[in-house]
PDB file of C-alpha atoms in Angstrom:
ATOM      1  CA  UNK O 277     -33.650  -9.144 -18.935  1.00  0.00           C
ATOM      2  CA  UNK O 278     -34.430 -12.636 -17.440  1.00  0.00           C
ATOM      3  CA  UNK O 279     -36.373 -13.644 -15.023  1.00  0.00           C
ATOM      4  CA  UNK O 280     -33.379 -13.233 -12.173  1.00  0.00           C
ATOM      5  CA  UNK O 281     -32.256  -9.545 -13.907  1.00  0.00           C
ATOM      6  CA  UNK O 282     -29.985 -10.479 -15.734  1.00  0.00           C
ATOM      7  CA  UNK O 283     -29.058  -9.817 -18.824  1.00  0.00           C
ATOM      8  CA  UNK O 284     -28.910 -11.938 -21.751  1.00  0.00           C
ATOM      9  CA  UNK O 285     -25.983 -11.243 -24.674  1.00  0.00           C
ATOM     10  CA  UNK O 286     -25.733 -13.137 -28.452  1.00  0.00           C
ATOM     11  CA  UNK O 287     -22.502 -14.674 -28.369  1.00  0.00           C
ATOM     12  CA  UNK O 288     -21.438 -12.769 -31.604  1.00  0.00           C
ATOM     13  CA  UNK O 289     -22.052  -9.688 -29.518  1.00  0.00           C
ATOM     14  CA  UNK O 290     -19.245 -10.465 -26.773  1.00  0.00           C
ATOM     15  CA  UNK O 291     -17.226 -13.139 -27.490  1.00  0.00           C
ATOM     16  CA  UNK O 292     -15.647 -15.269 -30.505  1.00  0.00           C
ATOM     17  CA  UNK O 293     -15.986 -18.944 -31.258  1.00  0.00           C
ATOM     18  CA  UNK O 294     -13.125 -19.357 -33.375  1.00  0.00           C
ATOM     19  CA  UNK O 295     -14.364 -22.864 -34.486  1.00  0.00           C
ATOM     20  CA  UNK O 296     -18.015 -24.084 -34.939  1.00  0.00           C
ATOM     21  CA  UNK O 297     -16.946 -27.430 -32.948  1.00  0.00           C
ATOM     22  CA  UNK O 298     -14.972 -25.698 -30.242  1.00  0.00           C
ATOM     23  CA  UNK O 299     -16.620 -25.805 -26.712  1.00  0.00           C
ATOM     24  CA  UNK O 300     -14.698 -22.326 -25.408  1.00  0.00           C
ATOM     25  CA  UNK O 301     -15.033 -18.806 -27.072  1.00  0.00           C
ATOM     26  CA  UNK O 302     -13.067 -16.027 -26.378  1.00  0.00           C
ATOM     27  CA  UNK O 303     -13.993 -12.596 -24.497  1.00  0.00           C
ATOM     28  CA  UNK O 304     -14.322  -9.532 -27.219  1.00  0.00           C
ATOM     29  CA  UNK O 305     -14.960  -6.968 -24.265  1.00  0.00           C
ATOM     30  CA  UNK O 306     -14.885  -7.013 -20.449  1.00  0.00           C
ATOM     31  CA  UNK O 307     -18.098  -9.067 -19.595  1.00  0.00           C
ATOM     32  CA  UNK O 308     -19.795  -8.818 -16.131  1.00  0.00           C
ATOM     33  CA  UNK O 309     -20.155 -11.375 -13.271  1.00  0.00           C
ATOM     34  CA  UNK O 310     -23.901 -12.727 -13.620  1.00  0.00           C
ATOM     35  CA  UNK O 311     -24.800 -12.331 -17.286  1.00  0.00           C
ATOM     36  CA  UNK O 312     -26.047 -15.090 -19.222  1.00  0.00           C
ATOM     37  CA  UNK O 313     -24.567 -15.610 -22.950  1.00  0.00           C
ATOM     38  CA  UNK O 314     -27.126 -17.637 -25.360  1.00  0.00           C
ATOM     39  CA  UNK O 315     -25.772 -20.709 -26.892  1.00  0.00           C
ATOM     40  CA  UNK O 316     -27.315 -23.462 -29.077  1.00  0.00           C
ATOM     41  CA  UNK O 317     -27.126 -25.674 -26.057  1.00  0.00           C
ATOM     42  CA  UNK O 318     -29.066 -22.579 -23.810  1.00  0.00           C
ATOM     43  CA  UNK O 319     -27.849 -19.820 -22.012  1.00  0.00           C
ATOM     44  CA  UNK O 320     -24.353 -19.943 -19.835  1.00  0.00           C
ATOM     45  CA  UNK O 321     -24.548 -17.937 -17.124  1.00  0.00           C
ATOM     46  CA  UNK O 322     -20.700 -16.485 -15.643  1.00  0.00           C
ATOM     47  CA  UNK O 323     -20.006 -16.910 -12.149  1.00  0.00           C
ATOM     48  CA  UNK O 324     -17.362 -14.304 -12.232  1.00  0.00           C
ATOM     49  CA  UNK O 325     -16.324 -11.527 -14.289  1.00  0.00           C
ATOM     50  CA  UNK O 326     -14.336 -12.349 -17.353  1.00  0.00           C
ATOM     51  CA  UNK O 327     -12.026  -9.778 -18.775  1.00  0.00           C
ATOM     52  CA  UNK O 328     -11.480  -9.160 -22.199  1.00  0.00           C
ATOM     53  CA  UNK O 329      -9.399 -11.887 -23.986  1.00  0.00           C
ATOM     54  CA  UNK O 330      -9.428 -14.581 -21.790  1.00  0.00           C
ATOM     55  CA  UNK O 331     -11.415 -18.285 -22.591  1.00  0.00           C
ATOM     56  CA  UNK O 332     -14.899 -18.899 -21.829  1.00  0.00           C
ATOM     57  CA  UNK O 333     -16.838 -22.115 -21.772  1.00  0.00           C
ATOM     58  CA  UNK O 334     -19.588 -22.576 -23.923  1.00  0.00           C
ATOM     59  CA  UNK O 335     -20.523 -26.173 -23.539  1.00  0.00           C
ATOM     60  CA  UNK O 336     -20.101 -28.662 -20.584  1.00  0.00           C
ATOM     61  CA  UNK O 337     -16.543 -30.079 -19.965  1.00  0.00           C
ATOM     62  CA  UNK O 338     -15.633 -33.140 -18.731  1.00  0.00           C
ATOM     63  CA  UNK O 339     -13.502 -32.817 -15.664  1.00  0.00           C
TER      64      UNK O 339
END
């Protein structure tokens, strides 16, 4: 647990990066608004819930 309670997950443990230079990585299981997935760049911590399959950001993207 962090400091704010949450928890934090290895991105191998709940999500795929298909390609080491990709900036996204997909959702292997249901993952919870709030929890904080480690990256090389630090942790990314969802605002919402993210179901299973669907496209996370891993890095920063320009608008």
């Amino acid at each position: 647990m962090t400091e704010g309670g949450e928890s934090r997950m290895r991105p191998a443990d709940c999500a795929i990066v298909l390609s080491p230079s990709d900036n996204v990585a997909v959702a292997r299981r249901d993952l919870p608004r709030g929890a904080a997935i480690e990256t090389p760049s630090g942790p990314v911590t969802l605002r919402e819930a993210i179901p299973v399959g669907h496209k996370i950001a891993i890095a920063a993207l320009e608008a």
